[in-house]
Short mmCIF file of C-alpha atoms in Angstrom, two decimals:
data_model
loop_
_atom_site.label_atom_id
_atom_site.label_comp_id
_atom_site.label_asym_id
_atom_site.label_seq_id
_atom_site.Cartn_x
_atom_site.Cartn_y
_atom_site.Cartn_z
CA UNK A 1355 0.00 0.00 0.00
CA UNK A 1356 1.62 3.24 -1.16
CA UNK A 1357 1.38 6.31 1.02
CA UNK A 1358 2.18 9.91 0.08
CA UNK A 1359 5.93 10.62 0.53
CA UNK A 1360 5.22 13.29 3.13
CA UNK A 1361 3.30 10.77 5.26
CA UNK A 1362 6.11 8.22 5.00
CA UNK A 1363 8.69 10.84 5.98
CA UNK A 1364 6.62 12.12 8.92
CA UNK A 1365 6.23 8.69 10.49
CA UNK A 1366 9.90 7.65 10.31
CA UNK A 1367 10.70 9.07 13.75
CA UNK A 1368 7.93 7.07 15.43
CA UNK A 1369 8.78 3.63 14.04
CA UNK A 1370 10.41 1.04 16.28
CA UNK A 1371 12.99 -1.56 15.26
CA UNK A 1372 11.70 -5.12 15.83
CA UNK A 1373 13.46 -7.31 18.35
CA UNK A 1374 14.01 -11.04 17.73
CA UNK A 1375 10.94 -11.70 19.89
CA UNK A 1376 8.91 -9.33 17.73
CA UNK A 1377 10.07 -11.10 14.56
CA UNK A 1378 9.06 -14.48 15.98
CA UNK A 1379 5.68 -13.08 16.96
CA UNK A 1380 5.23 -11.65 13.45
CA UNK A 1381 5.93 -15.09 11.95
CA UNK A 1382 3.30 -16.62 14.26
CA UNK A 1383 0.73 -14.04 13.18
CA UNK A 1384 1.48 -14.59 9.49
CA UNK A 1385 0.87 -18.28 10.17
CA UNK A 1386 -2.64 -17.25 11.24
CA UNK A 1387 -3.12 -15.80 7.74
CA UNK A 1388 -2.57 -12.17 8.69
CA UNK A 1389 -1.33 -10.05 5.77
CA UNK A 1390 -0.41 -7.13 8.01
CA UNK A 1391 2.95 -5.50 7.31
CA UNK A 1392 4.48 -6.25 10.71
CA UNK A 1393 7.78 -4.63 9.67
CA UNK A 1394 6.16 -1.24 10.09
CA UNK A 1395 5.03 -0.41 13.64
CA UNK A 1396 5.19 2.37 16.20
CA UNK A 1397 5.02 -0.07 19.14
CA UNK A 1398 6.77 -3.37 19.78
CA UNK A 1399 4.63 -6.42 19.03
CA UNK A 1400 5.73 -7.72 22.43
CA UNK A 1401 3.82 -4.82 24.04
CA UNK A 1402 0.54 -6.09 22.59
CA UNK A 1403 -1.56 -8.60 24.44
CA UNK A 1404 -3.06 -10.92 21.83
CA UNK A 1405 -5.53 -13.77 22.14
CA UNK A 1406 -7.31 -15.98 19.63
CA UNK A 1407 -6.97 -13.52 16.76
CA UNK A 1408 -8.96 -15.66 14.31
CA UNK A 1409 -11.83 -16.41 16.66
CA UNK A 1410 -12.79 -13.08 18.21
CA UNK A 1411 -16.56 -13.00 18.50
CA UNK A 1412 -17.18 -9.25 18.27
CA UNK A 1413 -18.65 -9.19 14.77
CA UNK A 1414 -18.99 -5.61 13.45
CA UNK A 1415 -22.34 -4.23 12.35
CA UNK A 1416 -21.91 -3.40 8.67
CA UNK A 1417 -25.54 -3.09 7.58
CA UNK A 1418 -27.20 -1.07 10.31
CA UNK A 1419 -30.98 -0.99 10.24
CA UNK A 1420 -32.89 1.75 12.01
CA UNK A 1421 -36.25 2.27 13.65
CA UNK A 1422 -37.99 5.39 14.94
CA UNK A 1423 -37.59 6.50 18.53
CA UNK A 1424 -41.15 5.35 19.21
CA UNK A 1425 -40.47 1.89 17.77
CA UNK A 1426 -37.29 1.67 19.86
CA UNK A 1427 -39.43 1.82 23.01
CA UNK A 1428 -40.27 -1.84 22.35
CA UNK A 1429 -36.71 -3.00 23.08
CA UNK A 1430 -35.06 -0.15 25.01
CA UNK A 1431 -35.48 0.99 28.59
CA UNK A 1432 -35.80 4.80 28.82
CA UNK A 1433 -32.50 4.67 30.75
CA UNK A 1434 -30.67 2.58 28.13
CA UNK A 1435 -27.40 4.37 27.22
CA UNK A 1436 -26.95 5.19 23.55
CA UNK A 1437 -24.23 6.81 21.45
CA UNK A 1438 -25.83 9.83 19.80
CA UNK A 1439 -24.51 11.80 16.86
CA UNK A 1440 -25.97 14.32 14.46
CA UNK A 1441 -24.72 15.25 11.00
CA UNK A 1442 -26.77 17.57 8.85
CA UNK A 1443 -30.39 16.47 9.09
CA UNK A 1444 -29.47 12.95 10.29
CA UNK A 1445 -29.57 12.08 13.98
CA UNK A 1446 -28.59 8.52 14.92
CA UNK A 1447 -28.59 6.55 18.15
CA UNK A 1448 -26.51 3.40 18.76
CA UNK A 1449 -27.61 1.53 21.93
CA UNK A 1450 -24.74 0.23 24.03
CA UNK A 1451 -26.71 -2.98 24.60
CA UNK A 1452 -25.67 -3.79 21.00
CA UNK A 1453 -22.21 -2.22 21.05
CA UNK A 1454 -21.14 -4.08 24.19
CA UNK A 1455 -21.33 -7.22 22.00
CA UNK A 1456 -20.18 -5.86 18.62
CA UNK A 1457 -17.95 -2.88 19.55
CA UNK A 1458 -17.93 -1.52 15.98
CA UNK A 1459 -20.53 -0.10 13.58
CA UNK A 1460 -19.47 0.85 10.05
CA UNK A 1461 -22.05 3.41 9.00
CA UNK A 1462 -22.73 6.35 6.70
CA UNK A 1463 -24.36 9.41 8.31
CA UNK A 1464 -25.15 12.57 6.41
CA UNK A 1465 -23.18 11.16 3.47
CA UNK A 1466 -20.04 10.71 5.63
CA UNK A 1467 -18.60 7.21 6.26
CA UNK A 1468 -18.31 6.88 10.04
CA UNK A 1469 -16.82 4.37 12.45
CA UNK A 1470 -18.81 4.13 15.69
CA UNK A 1471 -16.87 2.34 18.45
CA UNK A 1472 -17.26 1.23 22.04
CA UNK A 1473 -14.62 -0.51 24.15
CA UNK A 1474 -16.19 -2.08 27.27
CA UNK A 1475 -12.76 -2.46 28.90
CA UNK A 1476 -12.08 1.29 28.96
CA UNK A 1477 -15.69 2.47 28.59
CA UNK A 1478 -14.46 4.66 25.72
CA UNK A 1479 -17.10 5.78 23.21
CA UNK A 1480 -15.52 7.30 20.11
CA UNK A 1481 -16.72 8.12 16.60
CA UNK A 1482 -14.30 8.58 13.70
CA UNK A 1483 -14.48 9.35 10.02
CA UNK A 1484 -13.47 6.16 8.24
CA UNK A 1485 -12.56 7.65 4.86
CA UNK A 1486 -8.78 7.60 4.54
CA UNK A 1487 -6.54 8.10 1.52
CA UNK A 1488 -9.67 8.38 -0.61
CA UNK A 1489 -11.15 5.05 0.49
CA UNK A 1490 -14.03 4.30 2.86
CA UNK A 1491 -12.41 1.82 5.25
CA UNK A 1492 -14.16 -1.09 6.97
CA UNK A 1493 -13.13 -1.85 10.55
CA UNK A 1494 -13.66 -4.56 13.10
CA UNK A 1495 -12.42 -5.32 16.60
CA UNK A 1496 -9.34 -7.47 17.16
CA UNK A 1497 -8.69 -9.79 20.09
CA UNK A 1498 -5.67 -7.73 21.04
CA UNK A 1499 -5.01 -4.96 23.54
CA UNK A 1500 -2.56 -2.11 23.88
CA UNK A 1501 -2.22 -0.46 27.29
CA UNK A 1502 -5.37 -2.32 28.28
CA UNK A 1503 -7.51 -0.90 25.45
CA UNK A 1504 -8.99 -2.55 22.38
CA UNK A 1505 -7.23 -2.68 19.01
CA UNK A 1506 -9.18 -2.44 15.75
CA UNK A 1507 -8.10 -3.48 12.27
CA UNK A 1508 -9.07 -2.36 8.79
CA UNK A 1509 -9.89 -4.90 6.12
CA UNK A 1510 -8.11 -2.98 3.34
CA UNK A 1511 -4.53 -2.99 4.63
CA UNK A 1512 -5.02 -5.08 7.81
CA UNK A 1513 -3.29 -2.34 9.76
CA UNK A 1514 -3.94 -2.29 13.50
CA UNK A 1515 -5.45 0.78 15.18
CA UNK A 1516 -5.92 1.94 18.77
CA UNK A 1517 -9.60 2.41 19.53
CA UNK A 1518 -8.78 4.94 22.28
CA UNK A 1519 -7.00 7.32 19.89
CA UNK A 1520 -7.83 6.28 16.32
CA UNK A 1521 -4.12 5.96 15.52
CA UNK A 1522 -2.66 3.14 13.43
CA UNK A 1523 0.20 1.50 15.34
CA UNK A 1524 1.01 -1.60 13.23
CA UNK A 1525 0.97 -2.08 9.46
CA UNK A 1526 1.15 0.01 6.30
CA UNK A 1527 -0.98 2.79 7.76
CA UNK A 1528 1.12 3.17 10.92
CA UNK A 1529 1.21 6.81 11.97
CA UNK A 1530 -2.05 7.76 10.28
CA UNK A 1531 -4.82 9.15 12.45
CA UNK A 1532 -8.57 8.85 11.98
CA UNK A 1533 -10.44 12.11 12.42
CA UNK A 1534 -12.64 12.23 15.51
CA UNK A 1535 -16.25 13.36 15.30
CA UNK A 1536 -18.23 14.77 18.25
CA UNK A 1537 -20.71 12.36 19.79
CA UNK A 1538 -22.72 12.09 23.00
CA UNK A 1539 -23.50 9.29 25.41
CA UNK A 1540 -27.14 9.83 26.36
CA UNK A 1541 -30.09 7.83 27.62
CA UNK A 1542 -32.71 6.71 25.13
CA UNK A 1543 -35.19 9.02 26.86
CA UNK A 1544 -32.89 12.04 26.48
CA UNK A 1545 -32.22 11.24 22.83
CA UNK A 1546 -35.90 11.05 21.95
CA UNK A 1547 -36.57 14.30 23.83
CA UNK A 1548 -33.96 16.23 21.85
CA UNK A 1549 -34.18 14.30 18.56
CA UNK A 1550 -37.84 13.20 18.24
CA UNK A 1551 -37.31 12.43 14.56
CA UNK A 1552 -34.02 10.62 15.11
CA UNK A 1553 -33.28 7.04 14.11
CA UNK A 1554 -32.24 4.25 16.48
CA UNK A 1555 -30.12 1.24 15.56
CA UNK A 1556 -32.40 -1.78 15.75
CA UNK A 1557 -31.79 -5.41 16.76
CA UNK A 1558 -32.28 -6.66 13.17
CA UNK A 1559 -28.83 -5.22 12.39
CA UNK A 1560 -27.16 -8.26 13.97
CA UNK A 1561 -24.66 -10.09 11.73
CA UNK A 1562 -25.63 -13.55 10.49
CA UNK A 1563 -22.99 -15.23 12.65
CA UNK A 1564 -23.92 -13.34 15.81
CA UNK A 1565 -24.40 -15.78 18.69
CA UNK A 1566 -25.37 -13.45 21.55
CA UNK A 1567 -28.52 -14.88 23.14
CA UNK A 1568 -29.97 -11.56 24.18
CA UNK A 1569 -29.08 -7.92 23.82
CA UNK A 1570 -30.51 -7.21 27.25
CA UNK A 1571 -27.54 -8.94 28.88
CA UNK A 1572 -23.92 -7.85 29.10
CA UNK A 1573 -20.83 -9.92 28.43
CA UNK A 1574 -18.90 -7.80 30.99
CA UNK A 1575 -20.91 -8.23 34.22
CA UNK A 1576 -19.29 -6.61 37.24
CA UNK A 1577 -16.51 -5.08 35.16
CA UNK A 1578 -16.94 -1.58 36.52
CA UNK A 1579 -16.93 -2.80 40.12
CA UNK A 1580 -13.31 -3.93 39.85
CA UNK A 1581 -10.97 -1.86 41.98
CA UNK A 1582 -8.06 -2.32 39.55
CA UNK A 1583 -7.61 -1.84 35.81
CA UNK A 1584 -8.36 -4.98 33.75
CA UNK A 1585 -5.71 -7.58 32.87
CA UNK A 1586 -3.59 -6.41 29.99
CA UNK A 1587 -2.82 -3.02 31.52
CA UNK A 1588 0.81 -3.06 32.59
CA UNK A 1589 1.01 0.50 33.88
CA UNK A 1590 0.40 2.03 37.28
CA UNK A 1591 -3.11 3.37 37.88
CA UNK A 1592 -3.29 7.07 38.73
CA UNK A 1593 -4.30 7.17 42.44
CA UNK A 1594 -6.23 10.45 42.26
CA UNK A 1595 -9.48 8.54 41.55
CA UNK A 1596 -10.60 4.91 41.73
CA UNK A 1597 -9.58 3.05 38.58
CA UNK A 1598 -13.12 2.61 37.26
CA UNK A 1599 -14.43 6.02 38.21
CA UNK A 1600 -16.14 7.62 35.23
CA UNK A 1601 -14.84 10.96 33.99
CA UNK A 1602 -15.93 13.49 31.40
CA UNK A 1603 -12.69 13.88 29.48
CA UNK A 1604 -11.47 16.08 26.65
CA UNK A 1605 -8.34 17.61 25.19
CA UNK A 1606 -8.20 21.09 23.65
CA UNK A 1607 -5.10 22.84 22.35
CA UNK A 1608 -2.82 20.37 24.10
CA UNK A 1609 -4.59 20.67 27.46
CA UNK A 1610 -6.11 17.39 28.71
CA UNK A 1611 -8.76 17.68 31.42
CA UNK A 1612 -11.10 15.30 33.20
CA UNK A 1613 -14.20 16.13 35.24
CA UNK A 1614 -14.98 13.57 37.93
CA UNK A 1615 -18.52 12.21 37.62
CA UNK A 1616 -18.74 12.13 41.40
CA UNK A 1617 -18.22 15.89 41.69
CA UNK A 1618 -20.33 16.70 38.64
CA UNK A 1619 -23.20 14.68 40.09
CA UNK A 1620 -23.26 17.04 43.06
CA UNK A 1621 -22.96 20.26 41.09
CA UNK A 1622 -24.65 19.16 37.84
CA UNK A 1623 -22.84 21.86 35.84
CA UNK A 1624 -19.32 23.26 35.66
CA UNK A 1625 -17.98 26.33 33.86
CA UNK A 1626 -14.28 25.92 33.13
CA UNK A 1627 -11.52 26.69 30.66
CA UNK A 1628 -9.71 23.90 28.82
CA UNK A 1629 -6.85 24.87 26.52
CA UNK A 1630 -7.94 28.52 26.96
CA UNK A 1631 -11.36 27.62 25.55
CA UNK A 1632 -14.51 28.22 27.65
CA UNK A 1633 -16.23 24.90 28.31
CA UNK A 1634 -19.50 23.89 29.95
CA UNK A 1635 -19.73 20.43 31.53
CA UNK A 1636 -23.26 19.10 32.15
CA UNK A 1637 -24.24 16.01 34.17
CA UNK A 1638 -27.60 14.34 34.55
CA UNK A 1639 -28.89 11.08 36.07
CA UNK A 1640 -30.92 8.64 34.06
CA UNK A 1641 -28.47 6.35 32.20
CA UNK A 1642 -27.74 2.74 33.16
CA UNK A 1643 -24.39 0.99 33.15
CA UNK A 1644 -23.89 -1.88 30.69
CA UNK A 1645 -20.93 -3.14 32.75
CA UNK A 1646 -22.64 -3.81 36.07
CA UNK A 1647 -25.27 -6.52 36.55
CA UNK A 1648 -25.72 -9.49 34.17
CA UNK A 1649 -29.01 -7.95 32.99
CA UNK A 1650 -28.64 -4.31 31.93
CA UNK A 1651 -32.10 -3.41 33.24
CA UNK A 1652 -30.94 -4.41 36.76
CA UNK A 1653 -27.82 -2.27 36.64
CA UNK A 1654 -27.25 0.96 38.49
CA UNK A 1655 -27.84 4.46 37.20
CA UNK A 1656 -24.38 5.93 36.50
CA UNK A 1657 -25.60 9.14 34.89
CA UNK A 1658 -24.44 10.87 31.72
CA UNK A 1659 -22.28 13.89 31.02
CA UNK A 1660 -21.42 16.10 28.07
CA UNK A 1661 -19.02 18.96 27.29
CA UNK A 1662 -19.85 21.95 25.09
CA UNK A 1663 -18.30 25.23 24.10
CA UNK A 1664 -19.72 28.21 26.03
CA UNK A 1665 -19.30 30.87 23.36
CA UNK A 1666 -22.33 31.29 21.12
CA UNK A 1667 -22.43 33.90 18.33
CA UNK A 1668 -19.76 35.97 20.07
CA UNK A 1669 -21.47 35.85 23.49
CA UNK A 1670 -19.90 34.02 26.42
CA UNK A 1671 -22.49 32.06 28.39
CA UNK A 1672 -22.26 30.94 31.99
CA UNK A 1673 -24.42 28.08 33.22
CA UNK A 1674 -26.15 27.13 36.45
CA UNK A 1675 -28.40 24.27 37.42
CA UNK A 1676 -31.63 25.22 39.16
CA UNK A 1677 -35.21 23.98 39.23
CA UNK A 1678 -34.12 20.74 37.56
CA UNK A 1679 -32.77 22.52 34.47
CA UNK A 1680 -29.57 23.87 32.97
CA UNK A 1681 -29.94 27.63 32.60
CA UNK A 1682 -27.63 30.31 31.26
CA UNK A 1683 -27.28 33.43 33.40
CA UNK A 1684 -27.17 35.80 30.46
CA UNK A 1685 -30.62 35.07 28.92
CA UNK A 1686 -32.28 32.61 31.29
CA UNK A 1687 -32.75 30.10 28.45
CA UNK A 1688 -33.12 26.44 29.41
CA UNK A 1689 -30.76 23.88 27.89
CA UNK A 1690 -30.66 20.11 27.45
CA UNK A 1691 -27.72 17.91 28.35
CA UNK A 1692 -26.98 17.70 24.62
CA UNK A 1693 -26.37 21.47 24.51
CA UNK A 1694 -29.57 22.54 22.77
CA UNK A 1695 -31.66 25.46 24.05
CA UNK A 1696 -35.14 24.08 24.68
CA UNK A 1697 -36.84 27.34 25.68
CA UNK A 1698 -36.17 31.03 26.21
CA UNK A 1699 -34.80 33.67 23.86
CA UNK A 1700 -32.14 31.23 22.57
CA UNK A 1701 -34.59 28.37 21.89
CA UNK A 1702 -33.33 26.16 19.08
CA UNK A 1703 -29.70 27.28 19.41
CA UNK A 1704 -26.96 24.65 19.75
CA UNK A 1705 -23.82 25.09 21.82
CA UNK A 1706 -20.62 24.35 19.87
CA UNK A 1707 -20.02 20.58 20.04
CA UNK A 1708 -16.72 19.38 21.45
CA UNK A 1709 -15.04 16.01 21.00
CA UNK A 1710 -15.16 14.42 24.44
CA UNK A 1711 -15.55 11.01 26.04
CA UNK A 1712 -16.70 9.44 29.32
CA UNK A 1713 -14.13 6.65 29.89
CA UNK A 1714 -12.88 5.05 33.06
CA UNK A 1715 -10.30 7.12 34.88
CA UNK A 1716 -7.53 4.51 34.66
CA UNK A 1717 -7.69 4.53 30.85
CA UNK A 1718 -7.85 8.30 30.41
CA UNK A 1719 -5.00 8.94 32.86
CA UNK A 1720 -2.84 6.21 31.28
CA UNK A 1721 -3.21 7.74 27.83
CA UNK A 1722 -2.97 11.31 29.14
CA UNK A 1723 -0.55 11.18 32.10
CA UNK A 1724 -0.42 14.99 32.43
CA UNK A 1725 -4.20 15.38 32.53
CA UNK A 1726 -5.74 17.86 34.92
CA UNK A 1727 -8.43 16.48 37.21
CA UNK A 1728 -11.14 19.11 37.56
CA UNK A 1729 -12.86 18.55 40.89
CA UNK A 1730 -13.66 22.12 41.95
CA UNK A 1731 -14.78 23.99 38.83
CA UNK A 1732 -16.35 27.45 39.04
#
């Protein structure tokens, strides 16, 4: 696979020289019919934890089928967590009760090929554009981990990619980065309130070889109750928070910041600056965990959080939470968790979306060791 000369030159400094152990591991993987170019990598193959690479059961959803929000009531609890994204006139919801089994959806939204991902080990929800070098790539999950997080692979070059960052770390595309798209982790009830005409991924999207008995169960019961990071993470957990504490995390202009769900739950809203950009962090109850009890409906409410820009049409807004609503001080308009003004003089306005995530603390801190932990925002 040929890459532009400038891309090849830019990645030279990040490539690692394989050790004898790496070369032996590469030979083993080629014996499993992998056509990946293992001579090109930014990490040592010995740093990857690999399992039964040919037998991983997380089949991607390649032909998503959608139903209306009303039809989704038949199979979703109002508190079911969903990945929500909006492009143009298209609003889509991807229930985690499906993604906890499949981890990857290859979709097209608003004419843009998108990769919707969820890693139950890190609780990372990330959406990327999957058009690269002029081709719409197809991805699926790999039974391999790096720093405790899932690795994906593309079926065009069989390069290996980090789900947590969207960066290729092994293969011809090593050094390339998928472009992140803003998304939200909401409850089904919140999605239908803000996007009444939105579409919801339905259970008929399941691949032919899917063997999960029910989408109401989780294949990671009790995962979030572990006091330590999962096996496969060789680092030292940052002690500032419990390993599986949820955080609202984002990086702007080189500044990584994380808002602790525990503090946000008490304050409900935070006005802060990240990378010199004004940011509003909202938190609301009403979303279940898919990593708690064997049946998702029996799991605890872990809440949901979202980050938005606070500058709208040249005006800086400051937010409070009162009378069970997010309200800006400047106009008194009421806002949803998704950053849309629901009433008041700004009704219909949308706060600038920001790429953010709500992963477990151990994963965010491991990938961003200099992150700020925002526990006392203004």
